[in-house]
Short mmCIF file of C-alpha atoms in Angstrom, two decimals:
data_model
loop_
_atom_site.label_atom_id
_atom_site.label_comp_id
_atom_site.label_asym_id
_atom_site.label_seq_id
_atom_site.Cartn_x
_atom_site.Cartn_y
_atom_site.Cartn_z
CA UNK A 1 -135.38 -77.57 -155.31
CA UNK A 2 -136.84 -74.03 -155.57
CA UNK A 3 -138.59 -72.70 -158.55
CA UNK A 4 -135.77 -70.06 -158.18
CA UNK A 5 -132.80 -72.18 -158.42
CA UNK A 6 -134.47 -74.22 -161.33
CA UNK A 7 -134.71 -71.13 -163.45
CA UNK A 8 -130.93 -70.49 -162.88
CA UNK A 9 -129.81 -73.85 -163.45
CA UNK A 10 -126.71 -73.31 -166.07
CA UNK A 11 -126.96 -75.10 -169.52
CA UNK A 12 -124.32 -76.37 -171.62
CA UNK A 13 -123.49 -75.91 -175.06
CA UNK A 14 -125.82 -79.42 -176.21
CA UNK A 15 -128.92 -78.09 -175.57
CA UNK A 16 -131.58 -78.57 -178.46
CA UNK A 17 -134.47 -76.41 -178.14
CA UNK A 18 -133.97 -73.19 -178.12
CA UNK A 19 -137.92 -71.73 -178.93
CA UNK A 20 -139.63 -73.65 -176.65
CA UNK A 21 -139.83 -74.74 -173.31
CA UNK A 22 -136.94 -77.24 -172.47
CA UNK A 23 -136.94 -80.23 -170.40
CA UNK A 24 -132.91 -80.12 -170.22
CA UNK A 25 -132.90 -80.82 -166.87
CA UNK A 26 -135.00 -83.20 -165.30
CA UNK A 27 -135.05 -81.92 -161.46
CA UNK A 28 -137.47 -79.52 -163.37
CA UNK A 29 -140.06 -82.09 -162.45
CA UNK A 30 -140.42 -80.91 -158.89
CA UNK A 31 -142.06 -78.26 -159.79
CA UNK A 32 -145.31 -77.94 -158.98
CA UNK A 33 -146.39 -74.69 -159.53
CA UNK A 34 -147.55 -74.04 -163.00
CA UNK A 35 -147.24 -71.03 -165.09
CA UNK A 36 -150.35 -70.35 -165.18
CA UNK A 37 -150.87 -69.43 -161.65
CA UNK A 38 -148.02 -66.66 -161.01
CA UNK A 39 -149.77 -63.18 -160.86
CA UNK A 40 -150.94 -60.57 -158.92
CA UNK A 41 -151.19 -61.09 -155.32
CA UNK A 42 -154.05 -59.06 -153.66
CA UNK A 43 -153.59 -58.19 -150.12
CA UNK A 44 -156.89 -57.89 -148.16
CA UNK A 45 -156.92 -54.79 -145.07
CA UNK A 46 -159.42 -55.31 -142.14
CA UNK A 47 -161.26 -52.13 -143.15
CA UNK A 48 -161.82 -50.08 -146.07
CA UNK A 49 -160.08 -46.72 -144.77
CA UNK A 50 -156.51 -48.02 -144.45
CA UNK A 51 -156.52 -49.31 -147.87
CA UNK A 52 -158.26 -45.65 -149.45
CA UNK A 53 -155.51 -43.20 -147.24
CA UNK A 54 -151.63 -43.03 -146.60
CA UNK A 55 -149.51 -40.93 -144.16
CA UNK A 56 -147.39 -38.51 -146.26
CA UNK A 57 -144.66 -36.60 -144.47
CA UNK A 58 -144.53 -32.99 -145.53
CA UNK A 59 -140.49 -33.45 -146.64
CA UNK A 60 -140.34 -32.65 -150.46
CA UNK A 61 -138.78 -34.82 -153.98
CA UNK A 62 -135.30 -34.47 -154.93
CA UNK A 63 -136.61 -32.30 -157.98
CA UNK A 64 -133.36 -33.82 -159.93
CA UNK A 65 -135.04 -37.73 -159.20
CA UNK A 66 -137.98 -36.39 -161.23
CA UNK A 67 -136.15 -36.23 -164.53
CA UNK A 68 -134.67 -39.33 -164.98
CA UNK A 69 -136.27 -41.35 -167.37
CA UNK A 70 -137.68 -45.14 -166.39
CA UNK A 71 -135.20 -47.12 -164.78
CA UNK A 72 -131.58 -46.97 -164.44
CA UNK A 73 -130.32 -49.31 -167.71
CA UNK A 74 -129.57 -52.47 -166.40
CA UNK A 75 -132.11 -52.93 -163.57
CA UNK A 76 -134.86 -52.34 -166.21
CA UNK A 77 -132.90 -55.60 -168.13
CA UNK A 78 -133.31 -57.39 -165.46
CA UNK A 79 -137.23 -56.91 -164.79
CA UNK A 80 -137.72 -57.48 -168.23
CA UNK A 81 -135.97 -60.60 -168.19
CA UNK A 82 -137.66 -61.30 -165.12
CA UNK A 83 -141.01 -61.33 -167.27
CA UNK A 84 -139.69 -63.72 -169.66
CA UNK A 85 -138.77 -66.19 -167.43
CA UNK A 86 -142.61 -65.99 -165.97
CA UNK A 87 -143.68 -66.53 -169.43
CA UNK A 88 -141.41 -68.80 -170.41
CA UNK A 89 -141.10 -70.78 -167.25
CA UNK A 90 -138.47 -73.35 -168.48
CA UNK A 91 -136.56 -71.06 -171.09
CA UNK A 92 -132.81 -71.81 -170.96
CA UNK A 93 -132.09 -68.06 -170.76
CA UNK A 94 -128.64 -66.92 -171.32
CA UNK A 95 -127.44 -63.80 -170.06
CA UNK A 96 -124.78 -61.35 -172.41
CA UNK A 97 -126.66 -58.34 -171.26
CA UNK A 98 -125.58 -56.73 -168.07
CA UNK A 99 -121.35 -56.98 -168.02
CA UNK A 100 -121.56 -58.98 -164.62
CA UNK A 101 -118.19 -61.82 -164.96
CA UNK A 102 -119.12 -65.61 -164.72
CA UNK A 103 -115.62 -67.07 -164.23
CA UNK A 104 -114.37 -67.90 -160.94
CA UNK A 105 -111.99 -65.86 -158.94
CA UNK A 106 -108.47 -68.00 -159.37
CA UNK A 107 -107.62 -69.83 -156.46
CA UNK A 108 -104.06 -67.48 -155.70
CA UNK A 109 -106.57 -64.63 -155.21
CA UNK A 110 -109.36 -66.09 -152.77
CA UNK A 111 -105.96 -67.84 -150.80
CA UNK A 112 -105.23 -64.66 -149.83
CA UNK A 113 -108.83 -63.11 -148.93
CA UNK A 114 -109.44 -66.47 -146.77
CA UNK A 115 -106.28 -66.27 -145.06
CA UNK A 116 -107.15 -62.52 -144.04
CA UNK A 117 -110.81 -63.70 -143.12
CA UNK A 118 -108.95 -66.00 -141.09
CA UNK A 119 -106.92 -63.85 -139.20
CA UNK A 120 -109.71 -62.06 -138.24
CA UNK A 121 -110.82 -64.27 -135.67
CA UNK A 122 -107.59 -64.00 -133.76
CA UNK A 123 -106.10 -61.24 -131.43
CA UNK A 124 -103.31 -60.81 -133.51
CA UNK A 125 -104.88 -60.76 -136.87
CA UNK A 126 -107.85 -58.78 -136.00
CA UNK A 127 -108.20 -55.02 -137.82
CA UNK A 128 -111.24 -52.52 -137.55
CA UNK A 129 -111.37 -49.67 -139.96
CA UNK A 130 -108.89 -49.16 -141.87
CA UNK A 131 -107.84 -45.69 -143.75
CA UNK A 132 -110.18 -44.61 -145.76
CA UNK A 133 -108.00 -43.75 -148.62
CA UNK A 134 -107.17 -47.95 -148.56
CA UNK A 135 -104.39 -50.03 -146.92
CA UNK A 136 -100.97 -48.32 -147.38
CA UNK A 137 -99.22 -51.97 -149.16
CA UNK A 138 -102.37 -51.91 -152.35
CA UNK A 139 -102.08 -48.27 -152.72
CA UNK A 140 -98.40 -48.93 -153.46
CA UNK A 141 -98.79 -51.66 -155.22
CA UNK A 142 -101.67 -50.20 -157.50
CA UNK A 143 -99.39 -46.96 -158.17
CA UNK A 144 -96.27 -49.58 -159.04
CA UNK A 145 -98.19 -51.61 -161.03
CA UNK A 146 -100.31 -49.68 -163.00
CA UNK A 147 -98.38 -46.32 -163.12
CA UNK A 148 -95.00 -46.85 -163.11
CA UNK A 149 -93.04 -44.49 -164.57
CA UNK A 150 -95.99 -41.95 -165.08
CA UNK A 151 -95.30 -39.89 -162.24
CA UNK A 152 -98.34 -41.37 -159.95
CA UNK A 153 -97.12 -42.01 -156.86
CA UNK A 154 -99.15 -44.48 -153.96
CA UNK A 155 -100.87 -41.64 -152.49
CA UNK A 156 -102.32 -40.12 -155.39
CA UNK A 157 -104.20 -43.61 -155.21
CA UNK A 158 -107.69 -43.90 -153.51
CA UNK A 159 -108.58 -47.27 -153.15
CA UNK A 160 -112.51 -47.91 -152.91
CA UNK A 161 -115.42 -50.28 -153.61
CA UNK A 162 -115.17 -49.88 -157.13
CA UNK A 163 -115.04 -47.26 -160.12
CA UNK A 164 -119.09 -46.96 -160.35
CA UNK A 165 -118.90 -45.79 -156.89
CA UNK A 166 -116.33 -43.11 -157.21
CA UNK A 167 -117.73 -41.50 -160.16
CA UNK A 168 -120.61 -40.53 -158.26
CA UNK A 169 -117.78 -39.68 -155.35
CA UNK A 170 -116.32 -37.28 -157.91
CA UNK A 171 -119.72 -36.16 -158.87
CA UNK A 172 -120.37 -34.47 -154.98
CA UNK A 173 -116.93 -33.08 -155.47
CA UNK A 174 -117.70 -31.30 -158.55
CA UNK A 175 -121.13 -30.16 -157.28
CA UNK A 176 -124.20 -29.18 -158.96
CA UNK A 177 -122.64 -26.01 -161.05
CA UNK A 178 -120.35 -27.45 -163.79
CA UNK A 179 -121.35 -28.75 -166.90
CA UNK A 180 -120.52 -32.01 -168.37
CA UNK A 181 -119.70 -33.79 -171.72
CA UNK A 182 -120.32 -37.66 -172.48
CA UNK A 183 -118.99 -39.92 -174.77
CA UNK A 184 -122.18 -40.79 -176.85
CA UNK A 185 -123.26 -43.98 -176.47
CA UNK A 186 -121.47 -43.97 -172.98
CA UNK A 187 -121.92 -45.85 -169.30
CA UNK A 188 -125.01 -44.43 -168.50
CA UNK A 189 -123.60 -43.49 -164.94
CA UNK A 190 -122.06 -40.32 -166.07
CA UNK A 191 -125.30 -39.30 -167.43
CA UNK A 192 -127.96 -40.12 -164.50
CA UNK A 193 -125.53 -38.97 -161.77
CA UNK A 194 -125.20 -35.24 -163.45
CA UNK A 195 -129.26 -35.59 -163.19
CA UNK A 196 -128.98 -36.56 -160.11
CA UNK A 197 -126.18 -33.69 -158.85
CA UNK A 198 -128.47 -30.89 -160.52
CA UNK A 199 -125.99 -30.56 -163.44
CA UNK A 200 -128.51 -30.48 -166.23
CA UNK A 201 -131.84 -29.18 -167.52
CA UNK A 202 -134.95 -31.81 -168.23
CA UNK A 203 -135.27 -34.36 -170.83
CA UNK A 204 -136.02 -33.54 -174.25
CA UNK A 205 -137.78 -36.88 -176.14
CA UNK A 206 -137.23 -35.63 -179.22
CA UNK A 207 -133.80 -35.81 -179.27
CA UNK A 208 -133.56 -37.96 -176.26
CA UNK A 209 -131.08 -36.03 -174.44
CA UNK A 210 -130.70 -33.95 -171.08
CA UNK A 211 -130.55 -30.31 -171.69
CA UNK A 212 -126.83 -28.76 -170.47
CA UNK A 213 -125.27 -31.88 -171.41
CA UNK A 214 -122.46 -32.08 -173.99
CA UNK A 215 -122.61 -35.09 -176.07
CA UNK A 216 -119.83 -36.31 -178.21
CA UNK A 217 -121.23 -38.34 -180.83
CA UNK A 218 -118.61 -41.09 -181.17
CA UNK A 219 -120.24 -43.59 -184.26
CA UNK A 220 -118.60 -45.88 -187.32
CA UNK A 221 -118.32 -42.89 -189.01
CA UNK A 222 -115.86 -40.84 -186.67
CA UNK A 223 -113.84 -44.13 -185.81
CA UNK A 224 -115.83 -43.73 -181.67
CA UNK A 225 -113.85 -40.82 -181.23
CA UNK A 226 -115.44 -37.12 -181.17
CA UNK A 227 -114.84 -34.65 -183.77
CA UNK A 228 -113.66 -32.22 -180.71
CA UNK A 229 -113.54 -29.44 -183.31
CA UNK A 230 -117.46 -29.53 -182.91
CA UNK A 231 -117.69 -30.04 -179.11
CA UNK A 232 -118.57 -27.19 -176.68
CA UNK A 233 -116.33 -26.54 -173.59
CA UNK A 234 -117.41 -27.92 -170.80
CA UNK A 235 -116.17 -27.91 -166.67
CA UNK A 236 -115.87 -32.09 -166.71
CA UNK A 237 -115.04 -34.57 -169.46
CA UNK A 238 -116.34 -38.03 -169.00
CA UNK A 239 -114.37 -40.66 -171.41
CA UNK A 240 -113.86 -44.36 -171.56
CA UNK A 241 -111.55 -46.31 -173.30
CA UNK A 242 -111.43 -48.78 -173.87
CA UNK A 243 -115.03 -47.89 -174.21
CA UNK A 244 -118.45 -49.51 -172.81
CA UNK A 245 -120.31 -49.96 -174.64
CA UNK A 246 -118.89 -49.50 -178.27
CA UNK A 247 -115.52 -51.60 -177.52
CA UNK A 248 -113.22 -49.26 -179.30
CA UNK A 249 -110.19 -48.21 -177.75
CA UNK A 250 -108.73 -44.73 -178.44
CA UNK A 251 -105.07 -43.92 -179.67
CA UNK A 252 -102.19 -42.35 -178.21
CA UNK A 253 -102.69 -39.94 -180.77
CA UNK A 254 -106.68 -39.38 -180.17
CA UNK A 255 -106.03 -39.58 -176.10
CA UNK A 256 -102.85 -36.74 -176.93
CA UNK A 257 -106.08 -34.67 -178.68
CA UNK A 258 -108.39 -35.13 -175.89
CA UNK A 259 -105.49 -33.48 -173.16
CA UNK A 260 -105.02 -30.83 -175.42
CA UNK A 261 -108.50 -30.02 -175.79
CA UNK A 262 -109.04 -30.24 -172.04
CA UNK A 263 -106.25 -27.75 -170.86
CA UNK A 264 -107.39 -25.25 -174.00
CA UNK A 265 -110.66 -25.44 -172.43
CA UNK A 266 -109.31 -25.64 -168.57
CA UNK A 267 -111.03 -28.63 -168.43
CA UNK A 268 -111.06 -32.13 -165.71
CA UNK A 269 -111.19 -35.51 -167.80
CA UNK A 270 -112.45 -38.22 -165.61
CA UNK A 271 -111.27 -40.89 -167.46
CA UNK A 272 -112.83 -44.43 -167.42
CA UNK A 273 -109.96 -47.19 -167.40
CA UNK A 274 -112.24 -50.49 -166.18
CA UNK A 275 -111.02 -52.47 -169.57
CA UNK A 276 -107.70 -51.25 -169.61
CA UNK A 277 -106.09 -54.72 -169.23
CA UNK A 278 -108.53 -55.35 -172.32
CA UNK A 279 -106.40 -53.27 -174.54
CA UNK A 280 -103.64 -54.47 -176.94
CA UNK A 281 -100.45 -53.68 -177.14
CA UNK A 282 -99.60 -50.78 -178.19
CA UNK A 283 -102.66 -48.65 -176.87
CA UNK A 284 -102.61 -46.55 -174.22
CA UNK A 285 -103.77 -48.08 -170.64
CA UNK A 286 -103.96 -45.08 -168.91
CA UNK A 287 -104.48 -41.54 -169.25
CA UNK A 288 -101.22 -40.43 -167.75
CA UNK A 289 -99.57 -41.87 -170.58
CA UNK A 290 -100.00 -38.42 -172.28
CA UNK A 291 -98.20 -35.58 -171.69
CA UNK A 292 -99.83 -33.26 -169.53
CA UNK A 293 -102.79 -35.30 -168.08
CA UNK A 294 -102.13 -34.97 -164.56
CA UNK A 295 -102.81 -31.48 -165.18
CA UNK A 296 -105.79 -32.42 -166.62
CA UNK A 297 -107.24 -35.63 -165.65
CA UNK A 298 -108.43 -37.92 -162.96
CA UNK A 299 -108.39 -41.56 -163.59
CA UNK A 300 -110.87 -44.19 -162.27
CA UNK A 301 -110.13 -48.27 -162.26
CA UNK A 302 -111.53 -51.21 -160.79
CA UNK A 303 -110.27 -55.06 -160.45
CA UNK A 304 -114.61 -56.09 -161.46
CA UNK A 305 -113.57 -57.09 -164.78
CA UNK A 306 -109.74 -58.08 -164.03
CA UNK A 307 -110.54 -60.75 -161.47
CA UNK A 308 -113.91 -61.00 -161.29
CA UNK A 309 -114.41 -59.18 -158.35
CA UNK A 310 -117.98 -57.58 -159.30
CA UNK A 311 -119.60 -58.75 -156.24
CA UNK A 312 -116.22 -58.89 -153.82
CA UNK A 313 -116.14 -55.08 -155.15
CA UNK A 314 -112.77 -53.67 -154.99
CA UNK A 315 -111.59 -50.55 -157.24
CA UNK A 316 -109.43 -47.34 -157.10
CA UNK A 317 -109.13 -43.42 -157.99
CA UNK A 318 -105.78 -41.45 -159.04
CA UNK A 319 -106.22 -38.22 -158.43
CA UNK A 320 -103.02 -36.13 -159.05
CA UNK A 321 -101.34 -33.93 -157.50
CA UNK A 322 -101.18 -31.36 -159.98
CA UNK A 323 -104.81 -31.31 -161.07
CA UNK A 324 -106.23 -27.84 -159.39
CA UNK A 325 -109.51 -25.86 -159.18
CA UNK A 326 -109.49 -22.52 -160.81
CA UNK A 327 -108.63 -20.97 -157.23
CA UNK A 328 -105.21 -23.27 -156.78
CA UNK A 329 -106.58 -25.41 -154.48
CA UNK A 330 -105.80 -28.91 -155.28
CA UNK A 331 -108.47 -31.69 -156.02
CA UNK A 332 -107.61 -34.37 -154.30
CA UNK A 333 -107.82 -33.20 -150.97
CA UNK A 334 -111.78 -32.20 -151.87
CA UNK A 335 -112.17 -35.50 -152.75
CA UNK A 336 -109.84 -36.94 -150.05
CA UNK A 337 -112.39 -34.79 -148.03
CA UNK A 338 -115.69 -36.33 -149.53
CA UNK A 339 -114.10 -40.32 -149.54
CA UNK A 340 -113.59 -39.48 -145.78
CA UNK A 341 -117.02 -37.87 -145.02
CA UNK A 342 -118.98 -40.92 -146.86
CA UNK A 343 -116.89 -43.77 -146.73
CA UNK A 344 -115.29 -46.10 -144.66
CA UNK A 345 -112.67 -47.66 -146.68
CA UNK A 346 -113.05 -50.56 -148.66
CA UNK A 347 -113.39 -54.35 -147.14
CA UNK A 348 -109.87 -55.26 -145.43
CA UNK A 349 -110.56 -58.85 -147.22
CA UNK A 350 -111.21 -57.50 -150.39
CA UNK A 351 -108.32 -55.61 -149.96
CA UNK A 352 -105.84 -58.53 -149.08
CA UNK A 353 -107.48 -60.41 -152.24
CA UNK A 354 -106.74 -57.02 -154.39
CA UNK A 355 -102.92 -57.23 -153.15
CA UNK A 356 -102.54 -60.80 -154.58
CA UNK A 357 -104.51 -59.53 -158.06
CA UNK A 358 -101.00 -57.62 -158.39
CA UNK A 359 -98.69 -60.48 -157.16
CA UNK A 360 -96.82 -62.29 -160.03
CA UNK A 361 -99.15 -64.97 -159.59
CA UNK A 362 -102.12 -63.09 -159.33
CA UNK A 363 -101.40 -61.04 -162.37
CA UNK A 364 -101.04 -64.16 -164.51
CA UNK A 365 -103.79 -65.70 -163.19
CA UNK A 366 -105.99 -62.29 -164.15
CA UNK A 367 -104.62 -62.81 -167.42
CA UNK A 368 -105.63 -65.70 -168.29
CA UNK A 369 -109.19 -64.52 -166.75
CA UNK A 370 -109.22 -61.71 -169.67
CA UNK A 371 -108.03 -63.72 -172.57
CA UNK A 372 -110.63 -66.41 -171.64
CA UNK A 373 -113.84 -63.49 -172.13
CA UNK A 374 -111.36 -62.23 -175.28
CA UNK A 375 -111.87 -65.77 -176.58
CA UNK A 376 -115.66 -65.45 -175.86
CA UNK A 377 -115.73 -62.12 -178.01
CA UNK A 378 -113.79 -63.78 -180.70
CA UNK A 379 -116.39 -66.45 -180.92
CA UNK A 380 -119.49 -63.98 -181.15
CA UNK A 381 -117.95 -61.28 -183.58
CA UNK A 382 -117.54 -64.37 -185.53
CA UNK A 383 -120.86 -65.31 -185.57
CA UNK A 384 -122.34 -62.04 -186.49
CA UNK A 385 -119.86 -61.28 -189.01
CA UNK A 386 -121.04 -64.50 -190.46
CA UNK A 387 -124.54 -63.37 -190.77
CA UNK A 388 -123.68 -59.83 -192.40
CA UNK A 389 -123.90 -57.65 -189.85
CA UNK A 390 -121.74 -54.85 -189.33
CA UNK A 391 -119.69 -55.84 -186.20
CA UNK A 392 -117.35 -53.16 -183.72
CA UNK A 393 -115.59 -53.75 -180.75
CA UNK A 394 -114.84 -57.17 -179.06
CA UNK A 395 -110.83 -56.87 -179.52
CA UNK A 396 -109.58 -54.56 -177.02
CA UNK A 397 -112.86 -54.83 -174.54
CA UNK A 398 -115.04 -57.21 -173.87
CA UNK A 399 -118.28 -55.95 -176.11
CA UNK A 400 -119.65 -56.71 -179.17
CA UNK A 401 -121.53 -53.79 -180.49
CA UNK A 402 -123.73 -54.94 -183.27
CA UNK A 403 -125.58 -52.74 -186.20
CA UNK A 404 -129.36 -53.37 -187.07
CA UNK A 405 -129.65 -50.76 -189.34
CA UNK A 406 -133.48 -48.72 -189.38
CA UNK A 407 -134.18 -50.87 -186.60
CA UNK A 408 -135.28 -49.80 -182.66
CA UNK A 409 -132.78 -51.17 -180.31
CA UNK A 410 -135.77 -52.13 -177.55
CA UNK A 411 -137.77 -53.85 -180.93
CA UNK A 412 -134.28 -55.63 -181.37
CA UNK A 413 -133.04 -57.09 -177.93
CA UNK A 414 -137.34 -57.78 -177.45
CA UNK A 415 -137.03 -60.04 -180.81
CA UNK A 416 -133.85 -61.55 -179.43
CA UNK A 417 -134.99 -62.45 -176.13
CA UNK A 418 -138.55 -63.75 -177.09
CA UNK A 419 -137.37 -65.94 -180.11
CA UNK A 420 -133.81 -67.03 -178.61
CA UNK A 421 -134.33 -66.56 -175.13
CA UNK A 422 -130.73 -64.59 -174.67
CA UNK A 423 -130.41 -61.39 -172.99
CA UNK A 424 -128.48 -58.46 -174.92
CA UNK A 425 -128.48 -54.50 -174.39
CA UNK A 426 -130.07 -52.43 -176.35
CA UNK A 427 -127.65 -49.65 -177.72
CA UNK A 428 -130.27 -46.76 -177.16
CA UNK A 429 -130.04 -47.23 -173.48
CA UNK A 430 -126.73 -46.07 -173.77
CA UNK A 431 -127.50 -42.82 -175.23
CA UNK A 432 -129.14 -41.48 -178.72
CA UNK A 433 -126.41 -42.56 -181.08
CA UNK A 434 -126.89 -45.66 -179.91
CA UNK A 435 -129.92 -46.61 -181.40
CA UNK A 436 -129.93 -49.18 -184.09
CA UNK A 437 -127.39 -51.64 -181.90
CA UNK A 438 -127.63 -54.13 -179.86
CA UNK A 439 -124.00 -54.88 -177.01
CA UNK A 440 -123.24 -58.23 -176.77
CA UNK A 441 -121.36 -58.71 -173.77
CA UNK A 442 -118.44 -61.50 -173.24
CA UNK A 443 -118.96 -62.51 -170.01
CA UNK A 444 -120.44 -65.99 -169.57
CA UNK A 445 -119.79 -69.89 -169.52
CA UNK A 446 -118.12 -70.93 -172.65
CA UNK A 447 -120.61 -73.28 -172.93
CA UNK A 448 -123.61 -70.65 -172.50
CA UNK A 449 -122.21 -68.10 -174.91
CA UNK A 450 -121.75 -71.07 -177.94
CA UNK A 451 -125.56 -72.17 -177.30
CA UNK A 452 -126.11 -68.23 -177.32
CA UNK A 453 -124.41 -67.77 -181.00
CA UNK A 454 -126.09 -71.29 -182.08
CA UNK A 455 -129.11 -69.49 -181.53
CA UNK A 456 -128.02 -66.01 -183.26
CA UNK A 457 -127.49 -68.30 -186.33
CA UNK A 458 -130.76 -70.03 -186.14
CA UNK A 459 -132.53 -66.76 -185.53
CA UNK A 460 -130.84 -64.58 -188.19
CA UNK A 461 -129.70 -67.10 -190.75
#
């Protein structure tokens, strides 16, 4: 067995040693190559000139790529758990950093995805591409399911390859002129795609922000949601509830604010709803709940954290057809324009395992997916709680967003990865009023995420 394979070997809730090097599995022994020896590999040239020179082509930077800062969040999480694991060859690491799902897709939904694999290998069953807006039967069946009642109708829906990939969609649609507000802490997407688009100015370190971007502080103190008395107008409103990181979920009441505040301001909310199905009862799942938001507001989903269908990658966009630009002209056919121009529809498989998500079956079976990871959250809130930290979120999402008061975020999810070997998120990567916490995330192996908390206990005690 590969070095590789040994380091992802999943661990169980029994293991013992937590702060040093583990022997929990024995196949460990085939492993020859010790720690000591991984390094730098130096490649040797033939001559001295290849190595000193390198062709350049005369085709200048994307000036915008210059101003992001380090890596994009959760890639830089992964290289630095990358370097733990080569100093810590046989750590048991756990993983309840990046929000990738660990459960396996129920059996009524992957039926359905082999059975359309299947009947692509025969003259009958065979499809090519497929509209790019998505298969006629799941846009229905998203707009009946999801929106029923609100006035969305199935081809208001654009079904995609999930919601990261339509925000930057939207983000070519809006274009490089508008200004933009952010829900801070928020997904870090909104942020490094404006960058990207040539929406904002550089980045100032002393306040770690972009210049030209509106951020809405949402902290304890404001309950996550933005004084919007305080707020500037912006063209585009990014918001997420319930929200990633912090966990809360806004009200009907808050969400009724936000509208109002958006057409007062002629303003677009592109609202985040990946955790709606997260939410109790009684909150708003969706922004067209509110009065007036398909006036107002574009709404962006995805089945990632429903089904577990982060790597199968299925997701959708409602774009109304009320919603116009200042000239009349109506929004979704610029963006009907840019999903044609840069994509080719989602995967017809995916798509025939998204259909059964919203079967009967399928939406039991997705709910019993949720409350499993709402049953993880339960379990780590606890354990924080129980060590005196101030704890948020974890009821209506599936994040834990812990407080270490005076304390660097990076300082904190460094301690808790070199003493306990788990992975976390530190708060600040998520925007300036995130510093000071640490996210937690749900999504793992019962098993894994008890060990995790064991360790949380023995660390913090």
């Amino acid at each position: 067995m590969s070095l590789t394979q040994n380091l992802c070997t999943p661990i169980s809730s029994s293991s013992s040693a937590f702060l040093a090097h583990s022997n929990f599995n024995s196949r460990t022994k085939n492993v020859s190559l010790p720690a000591k020896r991984f390094g730098i590999c130096k490649c040797v040239t033939a001559g001295p000139q290849e190595a000193q020179t390198a062709y350049k082509t005369t085709v200048s930077r994307n000036a915008n790529m210059t101003k992001l800062q380090a890596g994009y969040l959760f890639p830089e999480i992964s290289r630095r758990r990358a370097a733990h694991l080569l100093k810590y060859p046989d750590a048991q690491v756990i993983s309840l950093g990046i929000g990738d799902t660990t459960e396996p897709i129920p059996e009524v939904i992957t039926s359905a995805m082999e059975m359309r694999s299947r009947a692509l290998s025969t003259l009958q069953g065979y499809s090519g591409y497929g509209p790019e807006q998505g298969e006629k039967a799941l846009r229905a069946a998203i707009a009946s399911t999801f929106y029923r009642n609100l006035g969305i109708e199935e081809d208001d829906i654009f079904v995609s390859d999930g919601a990261k990939c339509d925000l930057s969609r939207l983000q070519v649609v809006f274009g490089a002129n508008v200004t933009i507000a952010v829900q801070d802490p928020s997904y870090p997407v909104y942020v490094d795609s404006g960058v990207i688009m040539g929406q904002t100015g550089l980045f100032q370190k002393d306040d770690q922000k972009f210049e030209g971007i509106e951020y809405m502080k949402c902290t304890p103190e404001n309950g996550f949601f933005p004084d919007l008395s305080s707020v500037s107008r912006t063209d585009i409103i990014f918001f997420c509830s319930p929200n990633n990181p912090t966990g809360a979920a806004a009200t009907r009441e808050q969400l009724t604010q936000l509208v109002k505040f958006a057409k007062d301001n002629g303003s677009i909310i592109v609202y985040d709803s990946a955790y709606a199905m997260y939410a109790s009862e009684g909150l708003p799942r969706s922004i067209f709940e509110i009065p007036g938001a398909k006036e107002v507001a574009i709404e962006t989903s995805s089945f990632s954290k429903y089904a577990g269908f982060t790597g199968v990658r299925l997701g959708w966009t409602a774009v109304p057809k009320q919603l116009l630009f200042s000239d009349g002209f109506p929004v979704a056919k610029d963006f009907n324009r840019i999903v044609c121009t840069c994509f080719n529809g989602a995967s017809n498989i995916a798509q025939a395992g998204g259909l059964a998500c919203l079967s009967p079956e399928g939406l039991k079976a997705m709910h019993e997916v949720i409350g499993f990871y709402k049953e993880n959250t339960d379990i780590i809130v606890e354990t924080f709680n129980s060590l005196g930290f101030n704890v948020y979120g974890g009821k209506n999402a599936p994040y834990v967003w812990v407080h270490f008061p005076r304390r660097s975020s990076w300082d904190v999810f460094s301690e808790i990865l070199e003493k306990t070997h788990v992975v976390t998120t530190p708060g600040s990567g998520f925007g300036p009023a995130g510093e000071g916490f640490i996210r937690v995330s749900a999504f793992g192996h019962r098993s894994n995420v008890l060990e995790a908390c064991k360790r949380f206990k023995q660390l913090y005690k």
